[in-house]
Amino acid sequence: MESLLALVCLPILCLLAFACLPSPAANSHARTVRQLVTWVVGGECLLATGLAISHTASGPAAWTTSLGLPDSSLRLGLYFDGATGLMLVLVSFIGLVVSRFSIRYLDGEATQGRYYRWLAFTMGAVSLMVVAGNLLLFFAAWVGTSIGLHQLLLHYGHRAAAHRAAWTKFAISRLGDAFLVGALVLTFQSFGTFELSELFASVKDLAAASQLTDGHVAIGWLLVLGAVTKSAQFPFHTWLPDTMETPTPVSALMHAGIVNAGGYLIIRMSPLVALAPTALVTLAVIGAFTAVFGGVVMMTQPSVKRALAYSTIAQMGFMMLQCGLGAFSAAMLHILTHAMYKAYAFLSSGSVVAVSSATAGAKSPSPSPRMNIACWLVAASSTVLAYFAISTALGLDASEKPGGVVLAFILCLALTTWGWRLFALGQRTTILAALAGVVAICLVYVASYLAVDHLIRSALPVVPESPAVPFVLVGITLCFCVLLALHALLLRRRRPGWLEPIRVHAANGFYVDALYQRISAALARP
């Protein structure tokens, strides 16, 4: 296990080393550069898979390998547990897919060597952040990821829109860096070390002794604020929909991997974040608002890529909601599934016209009001029955999990909406498909959650419940019910008149980005 962990450093260091290659040289040997990058990422993917299997088979929760002086508090090291294994496999696999896809996508471009140079550096920085066992190394990789993404966003540097989005992202990222630096300083003052294994052991003893100070609480707040800025949470989300001038593979890598960094920060540092329960409640509120906001705006976007961007904002909001409720295992599962879906969605966005033409003329649900209500009731009852039957059979009790009841309710809402559209068609085959689909999705979700929870459960803290949690849970439930009602109204052929002004404002993102555009106007000059 330790030898594999040390061996995974080789592809990461090779990817980072591509930043030392001058762009003219990379462009002159673009074919060689893209092949080398693809091979190195493929090797990292194989090693990451081997590490994940070794961790599952061997059983220990974490391994640490020192890379510096063993007696120094500033030594650097690697940290590996279930969360690290899942994220490293995810990052390397998506990196491999994006690298392969980019070969044909950028074939013939004069600057594809420069593109692969920064693609390699970005993937190396993300991988290093995942396996970092020291907060200083984690922060260096965190900043390196932002620098690499900035260069990729400026791939078409002659476009003013690309400059505006890149520099807006750059400014917001520096704000997140400031929060993280503050957390690092307070962490060293409180615990005297940057090593994750030592930190987590100290936090566990500290929580057991109930010796929390204001400094410990401030660490949790700063980590939450850093994660909010990194994962495009409201009001720091405006840069993400404006990054449409970048190549589509970069969008896939960004939406499927890099934007998850904030969520991984919360999960990785959850023992420290749990020291500030009020910060977690605030994170849940921000995440819920971002999810609803992103979902509403997404439904009004005429552009495929902008709709996907707001979908990412909504999904990141929901993931932060899960983290804020203390459902870290559910948040990790959400990161994995959303990353795979969003990578596919962006890389296949060019075929949306063909898909739309192929489905043109397909029957849309248009039942009578009475039949509509009946379909909703059947869809809801079958979804709830399937979820509870499968949860009981697999031994999952949502009421025993942090935020489990609310998250299970939201899952049932989503499946009810999907099932209703099939039930409303009134055909026997679609009704049977809906029933089978609901059962299958519930089975896959519950089984996947239990598997992820088994892998990372030992590293997760017990989150103390804040007095405000019951009120927050009620508010979150009502918000998603309103979102469901709005979605149902948008599906109607005859929409109420008051909905049109809201649709226009939502299509413009409720003008939140106008303020950022004014602020970043000076930075946007190419």
Coordinates of N, CA, C and O in Angstrom, one line a residue, residues 408-526:
A408 N -34.1 12.3 1.9 CA -34.9 11.3 1.3 C -36.2 11.8 0.7 O -36.7 11.4 -0.4
F409 N -36.8 12.9 1.3 CA -38.0 13.5 0.8 C -37.7 14.2 -0.5 O -38.5 14.1 -1.5
I410 N -36.5 14.9 -0.7 CA -36.1 15.5 -1.9 C -35.9 14.5 -3.0 O -36.3 14.7 -4.2
L411 N -35.3 13.4 -2.7 CA -35.1 12.3 -3.7 C -36.5 11.8 -4.2 O -36.6 11.6 -5.4
C412 N -37.4 11.6 -3.3 CA -38.7 11.1 -3.7 C -39.4 12.1 -4.5 O -40.2 11.8 -5.4
L413 N -39.2 13.4 -4.2 CA -39.8 14.5 -5.1 C -39.3 14.4 -6.5 O -40.1 14.5 -7.5
A414 N -38.0 14.2 -6.6 CA -37.4 14.2 -8.0 C -37.9 12.9 -8.7 O -38.3 13.0 -9.9
L415 N -37.9 11.8 -8.1 CA -38.4 10.6 -8.7 C -39.9 10.7 -9.1 O -40.4 10.1 -10.1
T416 N -40.7 11.3 -8.2 CA -42.1 11.5 -8.5 C -42.3 12.3 -9.8 O -43.2 12.0 -10.6
T417 N -41.6 13.4 -9.9 CA -41.7 14.2 -11.1 C -41.3 13.4 -12.4 O -42.0 13.5 -13.4
W418 N -40.3 12.6 -12.3 CA -39.9 11.8 -13.4 C -40.9 10.7 -13.7 O -41.3 10.5 -14.9
G419 N -41.4 10.1 -12.7 CA -42.4 9.0 -12.9 C -43.7 9.5 -13.4 O -44.4 8.9 -14.2
W420 N -44.1 10.7 -12.9 CA -45.4 11.3 -13.4 C -45.4 11.5 -14.9 O -46.4 11.2 -15.5
R421 N -44.3 12.0 -15.5 CA -44.3 12.2 -16.9 C -44.5 11.0 -17.7 O -45.0 11.0 -18.8
L422 N -44.0 9.8 -17.2 CA -44.2 8.6 -17.9 C -45.6 8.0 -17.6 O -46.3 7.5 -18.5
F423 N -46.1 8.2 -16.4 CA -47.5 7.7 -16.1 C -48.5 8.5 -16.9 O -49.5 8.0 -17.3
A424 N -48.2 9.8 -17.1 CA -49.2 10.7 -17.7 C -49.4 10.3 -19.2 O -50.4 10.7 -19.8
L425 N -48.4 9.6 -19.8 CA -48.6 9.2 -21.2 C -49.7 8.1 -21.4 O -50.2 8.0 -22.5
G426 N -50.0 7.4 -20.3 CA -51.1 6.5 -20.3 C -50.9 5.2 -21.1 O -51.9 4.6 -21.5
Q427 N -49.7 4.9 -21.4 CA -49.4 3.7 -22.2 C -48.8 2.6 -21.2 O -48.1 2.9 -20.3
R428 N -49.2 1.3 -21.5 CA -48.8 0.3 -20.6 C -47.3 0.1 -20.5 O -46.7 -0.1 -19.4
T429 N -46.7 0.2 -21.6 CA -45.2 0.0 -21.6 C -44.5 1.1 -20.8 O -43.5 0.9 -20.1
T430 N -45.0 2.4 -21.0 CA -44.3 3.5 -20.2 C -44.6 3.4 -18.7 O -43.8 3.8 -17.9
I431 N -45.8 2.9 -18.4 CA -46.1 2.8 -17.0 C -45.3 1.7 -16.3 O -44.7 1.9 -15.2
L432 N -45.1 0.6 -17.0 CA -44.2 -0.5 -16.5 C -42.8 0.0 -16.5 O -42.0 -0.3 -15.5
A433 N -42.3 0.8 -17.5 CA -41.0 1.3 -17.5 C -40.8 2.3 -16.3 O -39.7 2.3 -15.7
A434 N -41.8 3.1 -16.0 CA -41.7 4.0 -14.9 C -41.6 3.3 -13.6 O -40.8 3.6 -12.7
L435 N -42.4 2.3 -13.4 CA -42.3 1.5 -12.1 C -41.0 0.8 -12.0 O -40.3 0.9 -10.9
A436 N -40.5 0.2 -13.1 CA -39.2 -0.5 -13.0 C -38.1 0.6 -12.8 O -37.1 0.3 -12.1
G437 N -38.2 1.7 -13.5 CA -37.2 2.7 -13.3 C -37.1 3.3 -11.9 O -36.0 3.5 -11.4
V438 N -38.2 3.5 -11.3 CA -38.2 4.1 -9.9 C -37.6 3.1 -9.0 O -36.7 3.4 -8.1
V439 N -37.9 1.8 -9.1 CA -37.4 0.7 -8.3 C -35.8 0.6 -8.5 O -35.1 0.6 -7.6
A440 N -35.4 0.7 -9.8 CA -34.0 0.5 -10.1 C -33.2 1.7 -9.6 O -32.1 1.5 -9.0
I441 N -33.7 2.9 -9.7 CA -33.0 4.1 -9.3 C -32.9 4.1 -7.8 O -31.8 4.4 -7.2
C442 N -33.9 3.7 -7.1 CA -33.9 3.7 -5.6 C -32.9 2.6 -5.1 O -32.1 2.8 -4.2
L443 N -32.9 1.5 -5.8 CA -31.9 0.4 -5.5 C -30.5 0.8 -5.7 O -29.6 0.6 -4.8
V444 N -30.2 1.4 -6.8 CA -28.9 1.8 -7.1 C -28.4 2.9 -6.2 O -27.3 2.9 -5.7
Y445 N -29.3 3.9 -5.9 CA -28.9 5.0 -5.0 C -28.6 4.5 -3.6 O -27.6 4.9 -3.0
V446 N -29.5 3.7 -3.0 CA -29.4 3.3 -1.6 C -28.1 2.4 -1.5 O -27.3 2.5 -0.6
A447 N -27.9 1.5 -2.5 CA -26.7 0.6 -2.5 C -25.5 1.4 -2.6 O -24.5 1.2 -1.9
S448 N -25.5 2.4 -3.5 CA -24.3 3.2 -3.7 C -24.0 4.0 -2.5 O -22.8 4.2 -2.1
Y449 N -25.0 4.6 -1.9 CA -24.8 5.4 -0.6 C -24.2 4.5 0.5 O -23.3 4.9 1.1
L450 N -24.7 3.3 0.6 CA -24.2 2.4 1.7 C -22.7 2.1 1.4 O -21.9 2.0 2.3
A451 N -22.4 1.9 0.1 CA -21.0 1.5 -0.2 C -20.1 2.7 0.0 O -19.0 2.5 0.6
V452 N -20.5 3.9 -0.4 CA -19.7 5.1 -0.1 C -19.5 5.4 1.4 O -18.4 5.7 1.9
D453 N -20.6 5.2 2.1 CA -20.6 5.4 3.5 C -19.7 4.4 4.2 O -19.0 4.8 5.2
H454 N -19.7 3.2 3.7 CA -18.8 2.2 4.3 C -17.3 2.6 4.1 O -16.5 2.4 5.0
L455 N -17.0 3.2 3.0 CA -15.6 3.5 2.7 C -15.1 4.8 3.4 O -13.9 4.8 3.8
I456 N -15.9 5.7 3.7 CA -15.5 7.0 4.3 C -16.0 7.2 5.7 O -15.6 8.2 6.3
R457 N -16.8 6.3 6.2 CA -17.5 6.6 7.5 C -16.5 6.8 8.6 O -16.7 7.6 9.5
S458 N -15.4 6.0 8.6 CA -14.5 6.1 9.8 C -13.8 7.4 9.9 O -13.3 7.8 11.0
A459 N -13.7 8.2 8.8 CA -13.0 9.5 8.8 C -14.0 10.6 9.1 O -13.5 11.8 9.2
L460 N -15.3 10.4 9.2 CA -16.3 11.4 9.4 C -16.5 11.7 10.9 O -16.6 10.8 11.7
P461 N -16.8 13.0 11.2 CA -17.0 13.3 12.6 C -18.5 13.2 12.9 O -19.4 13.1 12.0
V462 N -18.8 13.3 14.2 CA -20.2 13.4 14.6 C -20.5 14.9 14.7 O -19.9 15.6 15.5
V463 N -21.5 15.3 13.9 CA -21.8 16.8 13.9 C -22.8 17.1 15.0 O -23.9 16.6 15.0
P464 N -22.5 18.0 15.9 CA -23.5 18.4 16.9 C -24.6 19.2 16.3 O -24.3 20.0 15.4
E465 N -25.8 19.0 16.7 CA -26.9 19.6 16.1 C -27.1 21.0 16.7 O -27.2 21.2 17.9
S466 N -27.3 22.0 15.8 CA -27.6 23.3 16.2 C -29.1 23.5 16.5 O -29.9 22.8 15.9
P467 N -29.5 24.4 17.5 CA -30.9 24.6 17.7 C -31.7 25.1 16.5 O -32.9 25.0 16.4
A468 N -31.0 25.7 15.5 CA -31.7 26.2 14.4 C -31.9 25.2 13.3 O -32.6 25.4 12.3
V469 N -31.4 23.9 13.5 CA -31.5 22.9 12.5 C -33.0 22.6 12.1 O -33.3 22.5 10.9
P470 N -33.9 22.4 13.1 CA -35.3 22.0 12.7 C -35.9 23.1 11.8 O -36.6 22.8 10.9
F471 N -35.7 24.4 12.2 CA -36.3 25.4 11.3 C -35.7 25.4 9.9 O -36.4 25.7 8.9
V472 N -34.4 25.2 9.9 CA -33.7 25.1 8.6 C -34.3 24.0 7.7 O -34.5 24.1 6.5
L473 N -34.5 22.9 8.3 CA -35.0 21.7 7.6 C -36.4 22.0 7.1 O -36.7 21.6 5.9
V474 N -37.2 22.6 7.8 CA -38.6 23.0 7.4 C -38.5 23.9 6.2 O -39.2 23.8 5.2
G475 N -37.6 24.9 6.3 CA -37.5 25.9 5.2 C -37.0 25.3 4.0 O -37.4 25.6 2.9
I476 N -36.0 24.3 4.1 CA -35.4 23.7 2.9 C -36.5 22.8 2.2 O -36.7 22.8 1.0
T477 N -37.3 22.1 3.0 CA -38.4 21.3 2.5 C -39.4 22.2 1.7 O -39.8 21.8 0.6
L478 N -39.8 23.3 2.3 CA -40.7 24.2 1.6 C -40.1 24.8 0.3 O -40.8 24.9 -0.7
C479 N -38.8 25.1 0.3 CA -38.2 25.6 -0.9 C -38.2 24.6 -2.0 O -38.5 25.0 -3.2
F480 N -38.0 23.4 -1.8 CA -38.0 22.4 -2.8 C -39.4 22.0 -3.3 O -39.6 21.7 -4.4
C481 N -40.4 22.2 -2.4 CA -41.8 22.0 -2.8 C -42.2 23.1 -3.7 O -42.9 22.9 -4.7
V482 N -41.7 24.3 -3.4 CA -42.0 25.5 -4.4 C -41.4 25.3 -5.7 O -41.9 25.5 -6.8
L483 N -40.1 24.8 -5.7 CA -39.4 24.5 -6.9 C -40.1 23.4 -7.8 O -40.2 23.6 -9.0
L484 N -40.7 22.4 -7.1 CA -41.5 21.4 -7.8 C -42.7 22.0 -8.4 O -43.1 21.7 -9.6
A485 N -43.4 22.9 -7.7 CA -44.6 23.5 -8.2 C -44.3 24.4 -9.4 O -45.0 24.4 -10.4
L486 N -43.2 25.1 -9.3 CA -42.8 25.9 -10.5 C -42.5 25.1 -11.7 O -42.8 25.4 -12.8
H487 N -41.8 24.0 -11.4 CA -41.5 23.1 -12.6 C -42.8 22.5 -13.2 O -42.9 22.4 -14.4
A488 N -43.7 22.2 -12.4 CA -45.0 21.7 -12.9 C -45.7 22.7 -13.7 O -46.3 22.5 -14.8
L489 N -45.7 24.0 -13.3 CA -46.3 25.1 -14.1 C -45.6 25.3 -15.4 O -46.3 25.6 -16.4
L490 N -44.3 25.2 -15.4 CA -43.6 25.3 -16.7 C -43.9 24.2 -17.7 O -43.7 24.4 -18.9
L491 N -44.3 23.1 -17.2 CA -44.6 22.0 -18.1 C -46.0 22.1 -18.7 O -46.3 21.4 -19.7
R492 N -46.8 23.0 -18.2 CA -48.2 23.2 -18.7 C -48.1 23.9 -20.0 O -47.3 24.8 -20.3
R493 N -49.1 23.6 -20.9 CA -49.2 24.3 -22.2 C -49.6 25.7 -22.0 O -49.2 26.6 -22.7
R494 N -50.6 25.9 -21.1 CA -51.1 27.2 -20.8 C -50.5 27.7 -19.4 O -50.9 27.2 -18.4
R495 N -49.6 28.6 -19.4 CA -49.0 29.0 -18.2 C -49.7 30.3 -17.7 O -50.1 31.1 -18.5
P496 N -49.7 30.5 -16.4 CA -50.3 31.7 -15.9 C -49.5 33.0 -16.3 O -48.3 32.9 -16.5
G497 N -50.2 34.1 -16.5 CA -49.6 35.3 -17.0 C -48.5 35.9 -16.0 O -47.5 36.5 -16.5
W498 N -48.7 35.7 -14.7 CA -47.7 36.3 -13.8 C -46.3 35.5 -13.9 O -45.3 36.0 -13.4
L499 N -46.3 34.4 -14.6 CA -45.1 33.6 -14.7 C -44.1 34.2 -15.7 O -42.9 34.0 -15.6
E500 N -44.6 34.9 -16.7 CA -43.8 35.4 -17.8 C -42.7 36.4 -17.3 O -41.6 36.3 -17.7
P501 N -43.1 37.4 -16.5 CA -42.1 38.4 -16.0 C -41.0 37.6 -15.2 O -39.8 38.0 -15.3
I502 N -41.4 36.6 -14.4 CA -40.4 35.9 -13.6 C -39.5 35.1 -14.6 O -38.2 35.1 -14.3
R503 N -40.0 34.6 -15.6 CA -39.2 33.8 -16.6 C -38.2 34.8 -17.3 O -37.0 34.4 -17.4
V504 N -38.6 36.0 -17.6 CA -37.6 36.9 -18.2 C -36.5 37.3 -17.2 O -35.3 37.3 -17.6
H505 N -36.9 37.6 -16.0 CA -35.8 37.9 -15.0 C -34.9 36.7 -14.8 O -33.7 36.9 -14.6
A506 N -35.5 35.5 -14.7 CA -34.7 34.3 -14.5 C -33.7 34.0 -15.6 O -32.6 33.6 -15.5
A507 N -34.2 34.3 -16.9 CA -33.4 34.1 -18.0 C -32.1 35.0 -18.0 O -31.1 34.6 -18.6
N508 N -32.2 36.1 -17.3 CA -31.1 37.0 -17.2 C -30.3 36.8 -15.9 O -29.6 37.6 -15.4
G509 N -30.6 35.6 -15.2 CA -29.9 35.3 -14.0 C -30.2 36.3 -12.8 O -29.4 36.5 -11.9
F510 N -31.4 36.9 -12.9 CA -31.9 37.9 -12.0 C -30.8 39.0 -11.8 O -30.7 39.7 -10.8
Y511 N -30.0 39.2 -12.9 CA -29.1 40.4 -13.0 C -28.0 40.5 -12.0 O -27.4 41.5 -11.7
V512 N -27.8 39.3 -11.3 CA -26.7 39.3 -10.3 C -25.3 39.5 -11.0 O -24.5 40.2 -10.4
D513 N -25.2 39.0 -12.2 CA -23.9 39.1 -12.8 C -23.6 40.5 -13.3 O -22.4 40.9 -13.6
A514 N -24.6 41.4 -13.4 CA -24.3 42.8 -13.9 C -23.4 43.5 -13.0 O -22.5 44.3 -13.4
L515 N -23.5 43.3 -11.6 CA -22.6 43.9 -10.7 C -21.2 43.5 -10.9 O -20.2 44.2 -10.9
Y516 N -21.0 42.1 -11.1 CA -19.7 41.6 -11.3 C -19.0 42.1 -12.6 O -17.8 42.3 -12.6
Q517 N -19.8 42.2 -13.6 CA -19.3 42.7 -14.9 C -18.8 44.1 -14.7 O -17.8 44.5 -15.4
R518 N -19.4 45.0 -14.0 CA -19.0 46.3 -13.7 C -17.7 46.3 -13.0 O -16.7 47.1 -13.2
I519 N -17.6 45.4 -11.9 CA -16.4 45.4 -11.1 C -15.2 44.9 -11.9 O -14.1 45.4 -11.8
S520 N -15.5 43.9 -12.7 CA -14.4 43.2 -13.5 C -14.1 43.9 -14.8 O -13.2 43.4 -15.6
A521 N -14.8 45.0 -15.1 CA -14.6 45.6 -16.4 C -13.1 46.0 -16.7 O -12.5 45.9 -17.7
A522 N -12.5 46.5 -15.6 CA -11.1 47.0 -15.7 C -10.1 45.8 -15.9 O -9.1 46.0 -16.6
L523 N -10.5 44.7 -15.4 CA -9.6 43.5 -15.5 C -9.9 42.8 -16.8 O -9.0 41.9 -17.2
A524 N -11.0 43.0 -17.5 CA -11.4 42.3 -18.7 C -10.7 42.7 -19.9 O -10.9 42.1 -21.0
R525 N -9.9 43.7 -19.9 CA -9.2 44.2 -21.1 C -8.2 43.2 -21.6 O -7.2 42.9 -20.8
P526 N -8.3 42.7 -22.8 CA -7.3 41.7 -23.2 C -5.9 42.4 -23.5 O -5.8 43.6 -23.7

